[in-house]
Amino acid sequence: MPSLTGCDPFDRDPPPPDPLAPMVDEAFALAAAYQDAATTHPVLAGRLTPITEAHAAHAAELARVTEVALPSTTPTTSTAADSDTTLTALRERERAAGESAVQACLAAPAERAALLASIAAARASHLEALQ
């Protein structure tokens, strides 16, 4: 009698990864970068802590929506020795992240557009806070 190993009628290909899954990592990494900058430059903590918290909240909500686990370890970030260079680096990261949020919003189904638009708007406001 031939073996039917692997012939499970319910065996299906796994679903493709959620297209928003990379945004979980991006938001988590941004939160870590701001936290690191606030720790390294305490004089900036008042400005950076609310942005850190916003990125952490975005990461948590994106993880919930996409059913992707938050990373278990905080990414290593490199903070510049002086606060002006740190702010410049954070602005560049925020600008790039804002662009990715806008692109994700434009490509997302309607039920996710509001969340992504909110994230894109928050990232734009973060740029203003970093000026």
Coordinates of N, CA, C and O in Angstrom, one line a residue:
M1 N 0.8 -1.2 0.0 CA 0.0 0.0 0.0 C 0.9 1.2 0.0 O 1.8 1.4 0.8
P2 N 0.7 2.2 -0.9 CA 1.5 3.4 -1.0 C 1.2 4.3 0.2 O 0.1 4.4 0.7
S3 N 2.3 5.0 0.6 CA 2.2 5.9 1.7 C 1.6 7.2 1.3 O 1.8 7.7 0.2
L4 N 0.7 7.8 2.1 CA 0.1 9.1 1.8 C 0.7 10.2 2.6 O 0.0 11.2 2.9
T5 N 1.9 10.0 3.1 CA 2.5 11.1 3.9 C 2.6 12.4 3.1 O 3.0 12.4 2.0
G6 N 2.2 13.4 3.8 CA 2.2 14.8 3.1 C 0.9 15.0 2.3 O 0.9 16.1 1.6
C7 N 0.0 14.2 2.3 CA -1.2 14.4 1.5 C -2.4 14.8 2.4 O -3.5 14.2 2.4
D8 N -2.2 15.7 3.2 CA -3.2 16.2 4.1 C -4.1 17.1 3.3 O -3.6 18.1 2.7
P9 N -5.4 16.8 3.2 CA -6.3 17.7 2.4 C -6.4 19.1 3.0 O -6.8 20.0 2.3
F10 N -6.0 19.3 4.2 CA -6.0 20.7 4.8 C -4.7 21.4 4.8 O -4.5 22.5 5.3
D11 N -3.7 20.7 4.2 CA -2.4 21.3 4.1 C -2.4 22.4 3.1 O -2.7 22.3 1.9
R12 N -2.2 23.6 3.6 CA -2.2 24.8 2.7 C -0.9 25.6 2.8 O -0.2 25.5 3.8
D13 N -0.7 26.3 1.8 CA 0.5 27.2 1.9 C 0.3 28.3 3.0 O -0.9 28.8 3.1
P14 N 1.3 28.6 3.7 CA 1.1 29.7 4.7 C 0.8 31.0 4.0 O 1.2 31.2 2.8
P15 N 0.0 31.8 4.6 CA -0.4 33.1 4.0 C 0.9 34.0 3.8 O 1.9 33.8 4.5
P16 N 0.9 34.8 2.8 CA 2.0 35.7 2.6 C 2.2 36.7 3.8 O 1.2 37.0 4.5
P17 N 3.4 37.1 4.0 CA 3.6 38.1 5.1 C 2.8 39.4 4.9 O 2.6 39.8 3.7
D18 N 2.3 39.9 6.0 CA 1.6 41.2 5.9 C 2.5 42.3 5.3 O 3.6 42.5 5.8
P19 N 2.0 43.0 4.3 CA 2.8 44.1 3.8 C 3.2 45.2 4.8 O 4.1 45.9 4.5
L20 N 2.5 45.3 5.8 CA 2.8 46.3 6.9 C 3.8 45.8 7.9 O 4.2 46.6 8.8
A21 N 4.1 44.5 7.9 CA 5.0 44.0 8.9 C 6.3 44.7 9.0 O 6.8 45.0 10.1
P22 N 7.0 45.2 7.9 CA 8.2 46.0 8.1 C 8.0 47.3 8.9 O 8.9 47.8 9.5
M23 N 6.8 47.8 8.9 CA 6.5 49.0 9.6 C 6.6 48.8 11.1 O 6.9 49.7 11.9
V24 N 6.3 47.6 11.6 CA 6.4 47.3 13.0 C 7.9 47.5 13.4 O 8.2 48.2 14.4
D25 N 8.8 46.8 12.6 CA 10.2 47.0 13.0 C 10.7 48.4 12.9 O 11.5 48.9 13.7
E26 N 10.2 49.1 11.8 CA 10.6 50.5 11.6 C 10.2 51.4 12.8 O 11.0 52.1 13.4
A27 N 8.9 51.2 13.3 CA 8.4 52.0 14.4 C 9.2 51.7 15.7 O 9.5 52.5 16.5
F28 N 9.4 50.4 15.9 CA 10.1 49.9 17.0 C 11.6 50.5 17.0 O 12.1 50.9 18.1
A29 N 12.2 50.4 15.9 CA 13.6 51.0 15.8 C 13.6 52.5 16.0 O 14.6 53.0 16.6
L30 N 12.6 53.2 15.5 CA 12.6 54.6 15.8 C 12.4 54.9 17.3 O 13.1 55.8 17.8
A31 N 11.5 54.2 17.9 CA 11.4 54.4 19.4 C 12.7 54.1 20.1 O 13.1 54.9 21.0
A32 N 13.4 53.1 19.7 CA 14.7 52.8 20.3 C 15.7 53.9 20.1 O 16.5 54.3 21.0
A33 N 15.7 54.4 18.9 CA 16.7 55.5 18.5 C 16.4 56.8 19.4 O 17.3 57.4 19.9
Y34 N 15.1 57.1 19.5 CA 14.8 58.3 20.3 C 15.1 58.1 21.8 O 15.6 59.0 22.5
Q35 N 14.8 56.8 22.3 CA 15.1 56.5 23.7 C 16.6 56.6 23.9 O 17.1 57.2 24.9
D36 N 17.4 56.1 23.0 CA 18.9 56.2 23.1 C 19.3 57.6 23.1 O 20.2 58.0 23.9
A37 N 18.8 58.4 22.2 CA 19.2 59.8 22.1 C 18.8 60.6 23.4 O 19.6 61.4 23.9
A38 N 17.6 60.3 23.9 CA 17.2 61.0 25.2 C 18.1 60.6 26.3 O 18.4 61.4 27.2
T39 N 18.5 59.3 26.4 CA 19.4 58.8 27.4 C 20.8 59.4 27.3 O 21.4 59.9 28.3
T40 N 21.3 59.5 26.1 CA 22.6 60.0 25.8 C 22.7 61.5 26.0 O 23.7 62.0 26.5
H41 N 21.6 62.2 25.7 CA 21.5 63.7 25.8 C 20.3 64.1 26.6 O 19.3 64.4 26.1
P42 N 20.5 64.0 27.9 CA 19.3 64.3 28.8 C 18.7 65.6 28.6 O 17.5 65.8 28.8
V43 N 19.5 66.6 28.1 CA 18.9 67.9 27.8 C 17.8 67.8 26.7 O 16.9 68.7 26.6
L44 N 17.8 66.8 25.9 CA 16.8 66.6 24.8 C 15.7 65.7 25.3 O 14.7 65.6 24.5
A45 N 15.7 65.1 26.4 CA 14.7 64.2 26.9 C 13.3 64.8 26.8 O 12.4 64.1 26.4
G46 N 13.1 66.0 27.2 CA 11.8 66.6 27.2 C 11.2 66.6 25.9 O 10.0 66.5 25.7
R47 N 12.0 66.9 24.8 CA 11.5 66.9 23.5 C 11.3 65.5 22.9 O 10.4 65.3 22.1
L48 N 12.2 64.6 23.3 CA 12.3 63.3 22.6 C 11.4 62.2 23.2 O 10.9 61.3 22.6
T49 N 11.1 62.3 24.5 CA 10.3 61.3 25.2 C 8.9 61.2 24.6 O 8.5 60.1 24.4
P50 N 8.2 62.3 24.3 CA 6.9 62.1 23.7 C 6.9 61.4 22.3 O 6.1 60.6 22.0
I51 N 8.0 61.7 21.6 CA 8.1 61.1 20.3 C 8.5 59.6 20.4 O 8.0 58.8 19.7
T52 N 9.3 59.3 21.4 CA 9.6 57.9 21.7 C 8.3 57.1 22.0 O 8.1 56.0 21.5
E53 N 7.5 57.7 22.9 CA 6.3 57.1 23.3 C 5.3 56.9 22.1 O 4.6 55.9 22.0
A54 N 5.3 57.9 21.2 CA 4.4 57.8 20.0 C 4.9 56.6 19.1 O 4.1 55.8 18.6
H55 N 6.2 56.5 18.9 CA 6.7 55.5 18.0 C 6.4 54.1 18.7 O 6.1 53.1 18.0
A56 N 6.6 54.0 20.0 CA 6.3 52.7 20.7 C 4.9 52.4 20.6 O 4.5 51.2 20.3
A57 N 4.0 53.3 20.7 CA 2.5 53.1 20.5 C 2.2 52.7 19.1 O 1.4 51.7 18.9
H58 N 2.9 53.3 18.1 CA 2.6 52.9 16.7 C 3.1 51.5 16.5 O 2.4 50.7 15.8
A59 N 4.3 51.1 17.0 CA 4.8 49.8 16.9 C 3.8 48.8 17.5 O 3.5 47.7 16.8
A60 N 3.3 49.1 18.6 CA 2.4 48.1 19.3 C 1.1 48.0 18.5 O 0.6 46.9 18.3
E61 N 0.5 49.1 18.0 CA -0.7 49.0 17.2 C -0.5 48.3 15.9 O -1.3 47.5 15.4
L62 N 0.6 48.6 15.2 CA 0.9 47.9 14.0 C 1.1 46.4 14.2 O 0.7 45.6 13.4
A63 N 1.8 46.1 15.3 CA 1.9 44.6 15.6 C 0.6 44.0 15.8 O 0.3 42.9 15.4
R64 N -0.3 44.7 16.5 CA -1.7 44.1 16.8 C -2.4 43.9 15.4 O -3.0 42.9 15.2
V65 N -2.4 44.9 14.6 CA -3.1 44.9 13.3 C -2.6 43.8 12.4 O -3.3 43.2 11.7
T66 N -1.3 43.7 12.3 CA -0.6 42.8 11.4 C -0.4 41.4 12.0 O -0.1 40.5 11.3
E67 N -0.7 41.3 13.3 CA -0.5 40.0 14.0 C 1.0 39.6 13.9 O 1.3 38.4 13.8
V68 N 1.9 40.6 13.9 CA 3.3 40.3 13.9 C 3.8 40.7 15.4 O 3.4 41.7 15.9
A69 N 4.6 39.8 15.9 CA 5.2 40.0 17.2 C 6.2 41.2 17.2 O 6.9 41.4 16.3
L70 N 6.1 42.0 18.3 CA 7.1 43.0 18.4 C 8.5 42.4 18.6 O 8.6 41.3 19.2
P71 N 9.5 43.0 18.1 CA 10.9 42.4 18.3 C 11.1 42.2 19.8 O 10.7 43.0 20.7
S72 N 11.8 41.1 20.1 CA 12.1 40.8 21.5 C 13.3 41.5 22.1 O 13.5 41.6 23.3
T73 N 14.1 42.1 21.2 CA 15.3 42.8 21.6 C 15.3 44.2 21.0 O 14.8 44.4 19.9
T74 N 15.8 45.2 21.8 CA 15.8 46.5 21.3 C 17.0 46.7 20.3 O 18.1 46.2 20.7
P75 N 16.7 47.2 19.2 CA 17.8 47.4 18.2 C 18.9 48.3 18.8 O 18.6 49.3 19.5
T76 N 20.1 48.1 18.4 CA 21.2 48.9 18.8 C 21.2 50.2 17.9 O 21.1 50.1 16.7
T77 N 21.3 51.3 18.6 CA 21.4 52.6 17.8 C 22.7 53.2 18.1 O 23.3 53.0 19.2
S78 N 23.1 54.1 17.3 CA 24.3 54.9 17.4 C 23.9 56.3 17.6 O 23.4 56.9 16.7
T79 N 24.2 56.9 18.7 CA 23.9 58.3 19.0 C 25.2 59.1 18.9 O 26.2 58.7 19.4
A80 N 25.1 60.2 18.2 CA 26.2 61.1 18.0 C 26.6 61.7 19.3 O 25.8 61.9 20.3
A81 N 27.9 62.1 19.4 CA 28.4 62.7 20.6 C 27.8 64.0 21.0 O 27.6 64.4 22.1
D82 N 27.4 64.8 20.0 CA 26.8 66.1 20.3 C 25.3 66.1 19.9 O 24.8 65.4 19.0
S83 N 24.5 66.9 20.6 CA 23.1 66.9 20.5 C 22.6 67.4 19.1 O 21.6 66.9 18.5
D84 N 23.3 68.4 18.5 CA 22.9 68.9 17.2 C 23.0 67.8 16.1 O 22.1 67.6 15.3
T85 N 24.1 67.0 16.1 CA 24.3 65.9 15.2 C 23.2 64.8 15.4 O 22.7 64.3 14.5
T86 N 22.9 64.6 16.7 CA 21.9 63.6 17.0 C 20.5 64.0 16.4 O 19.8 63.2 15.8
L87 N 20.2 65.3 16.6 CA 18.9 65.8 16.1 C 18.9 65.7 14.6 O 17.8 65.4 14.0
T88 N 20.0 66.0 13.9 CA 20.0 65.9 12.5 C 19.8 64.5 12.0 O 19.0 64.3 11.1
A89 N 20.4 63.6 12.7 CA 20.2 62.1 12.4 C 18.8 61.7 12.6 O 18.2 61.0 11.8
L90 N 18.2 62.1 13.7 CA 16.8 61.8 14.0 C 15.9 62.4 12.9 O 14.9 61.7 12.5
R91 N 16.2 63.6 12.5 CA 15.3 64.2 11.5 C 15.4 63.4 10.2 O 14.4 63.2 9.5
E92 N 16.6 63.0 9.8 CA 16.7 62.2 8.6 C 15.9 60.9 8.7 O 15.2 60.4 7.8
R93 N 16.1 60.2 9.8 CA 15.3 58.9 10.1 C 13.8 59.2 10.0 O 13.0 58.4 9.5
E94 N 13.4 60.3 10.7 CA 12.0 60.6 10.8 C 11.4 61.0 9.4 O 10.3 60.5 9.0
R95 N 12.2 61.7 8.6 CA 11.8 62.0 7.2 C 11.6 60.8 6.4 O 10.6 60.6 5.7
A96 N 12.5 59.9 6.4 CA 12.5 58.6 5.7 C 11.3 57.8 6.2 O 10.5 57.2 5.4
A97 N 11.1 57.7 7.5 CA 10.0 56.9 8.0 C 8.6 57.6 7.6 O 7.6 56.9 7.4
G98 N 8.6 58.9 7.6 CA 7.4 59.6 7.2 C 7.0 59.2 5.7 O 5.8 59.0 5.4
E99 N 8.0 59.2 4.9 CA 7.8 58.8 3.5 C 7.3 57.4 3.4 O 6.4 57.1 2.6
S100 N 7.8 56.5 4.1 CA 7.4 55.1 4.1 C 5.9 55.0 4.6 O 5.2 54.2 4.1
A101 N 5.6 55.8 5.6 CA 4.2 55.7 6.1 C 3.2 56.3 5.1 O 2.1 55.7 4.9
V102 N 3.6 57.3 4.4 CA 2.7 57.9 3.3 C 2.5 56.8 2.2 O 1.4 56.6 1.8
Q103 N 3.6 56.2 1.8 CA 3.5 55.2 0.7 C 2.7 54.0 1.2 O 1.9 53.5 0.4
A104 N 2.8 53.6 2.4 CA 2.0 52.5 2.9 C 0.6 52.9 3.0 O -0.3 52.1 2.7
C105 N 0.3 54.1 3.4 CA -1.1 54.6 3.4 C -1.7 54.6 2.1 O -2.9 54.2 1.9
L106 N -1.0 55.0 1.1 CA -1.5 55.1 -0.3 C -1.8 53.7 -0.9 O -2.7 53.5 -1.7
A107 N -1.1 52.7 -0.4 CA -1.2 51.4 -0.9 C -2.1 50.5 -0.1 O -2.5 49.4 -0.5
A108 N -2.5 51.0 1.1 CA -3.2 50.1 2.0 C -4.7 50.1 1.7 O -5.3 51.0 1.1
P109 N -5.4 49.0 2.1 CA -6.8 48.9 2.0 C -7.4 49.9 3.0 O -6.8 50.4 3.9
A110 N -8.7 50.3 2.7 CA -9.4 51.3 3.4 C -9.4 51.1 4.9 O -9.2 52.1 5.7
E111 N -9.5 49.9 5.4 CA -9.6 49.7 6.8 C -8.3 49.9 7.6 O -8.2 50.1 8.8
R112 N -7.2 50.1 6.8 CA -5.9 50.4 7.5 C -5.4 51.8 7.2 O -4.5 52.3 7.7
A113 N -6.1 52.5 6.2 CA -5.7 53.8 5.8 C -5.7 54.8 7.0 O -4.8 55.7 7.1
A114 N -6.7 54.8 7.8 CA -6.8 55.7 8.9 C -5.6 55.6 9.9 O -5.0 56.6 10.3
L115 N -5.2 54.4 10.2 CA -4.1 54.2 11.1 C -2.8 54.7 10.4 O -2.0 55.4 11.1
L116 N -2.6 54.3 9.2 CA -1.4 54.7 8.5 C -1.3 56.2 8.3 O -0.3 56.8 8.4
A117 N -2.5 56.9 8.0 CA -2.5 58.3 7.9 C -2.2 59.0 9.2 O -1.4 60.0 9.2
S118 N -2.7 58.4 10.3 CA -2.3 58.9 11.6 C -0.8 58.8 11.9 O -0.2 59.8 12.4
I119 N -0.2 57.7 11.5 CA 1.2 57.5 11.7 C 2.0 58.5 10.9 O 2.9 59.1 11.3
A120 N 1.6 58.7 9.6 CA 2.3 59.6 8.7 C 2.2 61.0 9.3 O 3.2 61.8 9.2
A121 N 1.0 61.4 9.8 CA 0.8 62.7 10.3 C 1.7 62.9 11.6 O 2.3 64.0 11.8
A122 N 1.7 61.9 12.4 CA 2.6 62.0 13.6 C 4.0 62.2 13.2 O 4.7 63.0 13.8
R123 N 4.5 61.4 12.2 CA 5.9 61.6 11.8 C 6.2 62.9 11.3 O 7.2 63.5 11.5
A124 N 5.2 63.5 10.6 CA 5.4 64.9 10.1 C 5.5 65.9 11.2 O 6.3 66.8 11.2
S125 N 4.7 65.7 12.3 CA 4.7 66.6 13.4 C 6.0 66.4 14.2 O 6.5 67.3 14.8
H126 N 6.6 65.2 14.2 CA 7.8 64.9 14.9 C 9.0 65.7 14.2 O 9.8 66.2 14.9
L127 N 8.9 65.9 12.9 CA 9.9 66.7 12.2 C 9.9 68.1 12.7 O 10.9 68.7 12.9
E128 N 8.7 68.6 12.9 CA 8.5 70.0 13.4 C 9.1 70.1 14.8 O 9.7 71.1 15.2
A129 N 8.8 69.1 15.7 CA 9.3 69.1 17.1 C 10.9 69.0 17.1 O 11.5 69.4 18.1
L130 N 11.5 68.5 16.1 CA 12.9 68.3 16.0 C 13.6 69.6 15.5 O 14.9 69.6 15.5
Q131 N 12.9 70.6 15.0 CA 13.5 71.8 14.5 C 14.1 72.6 15.6 O 13.8 72.6 16.7

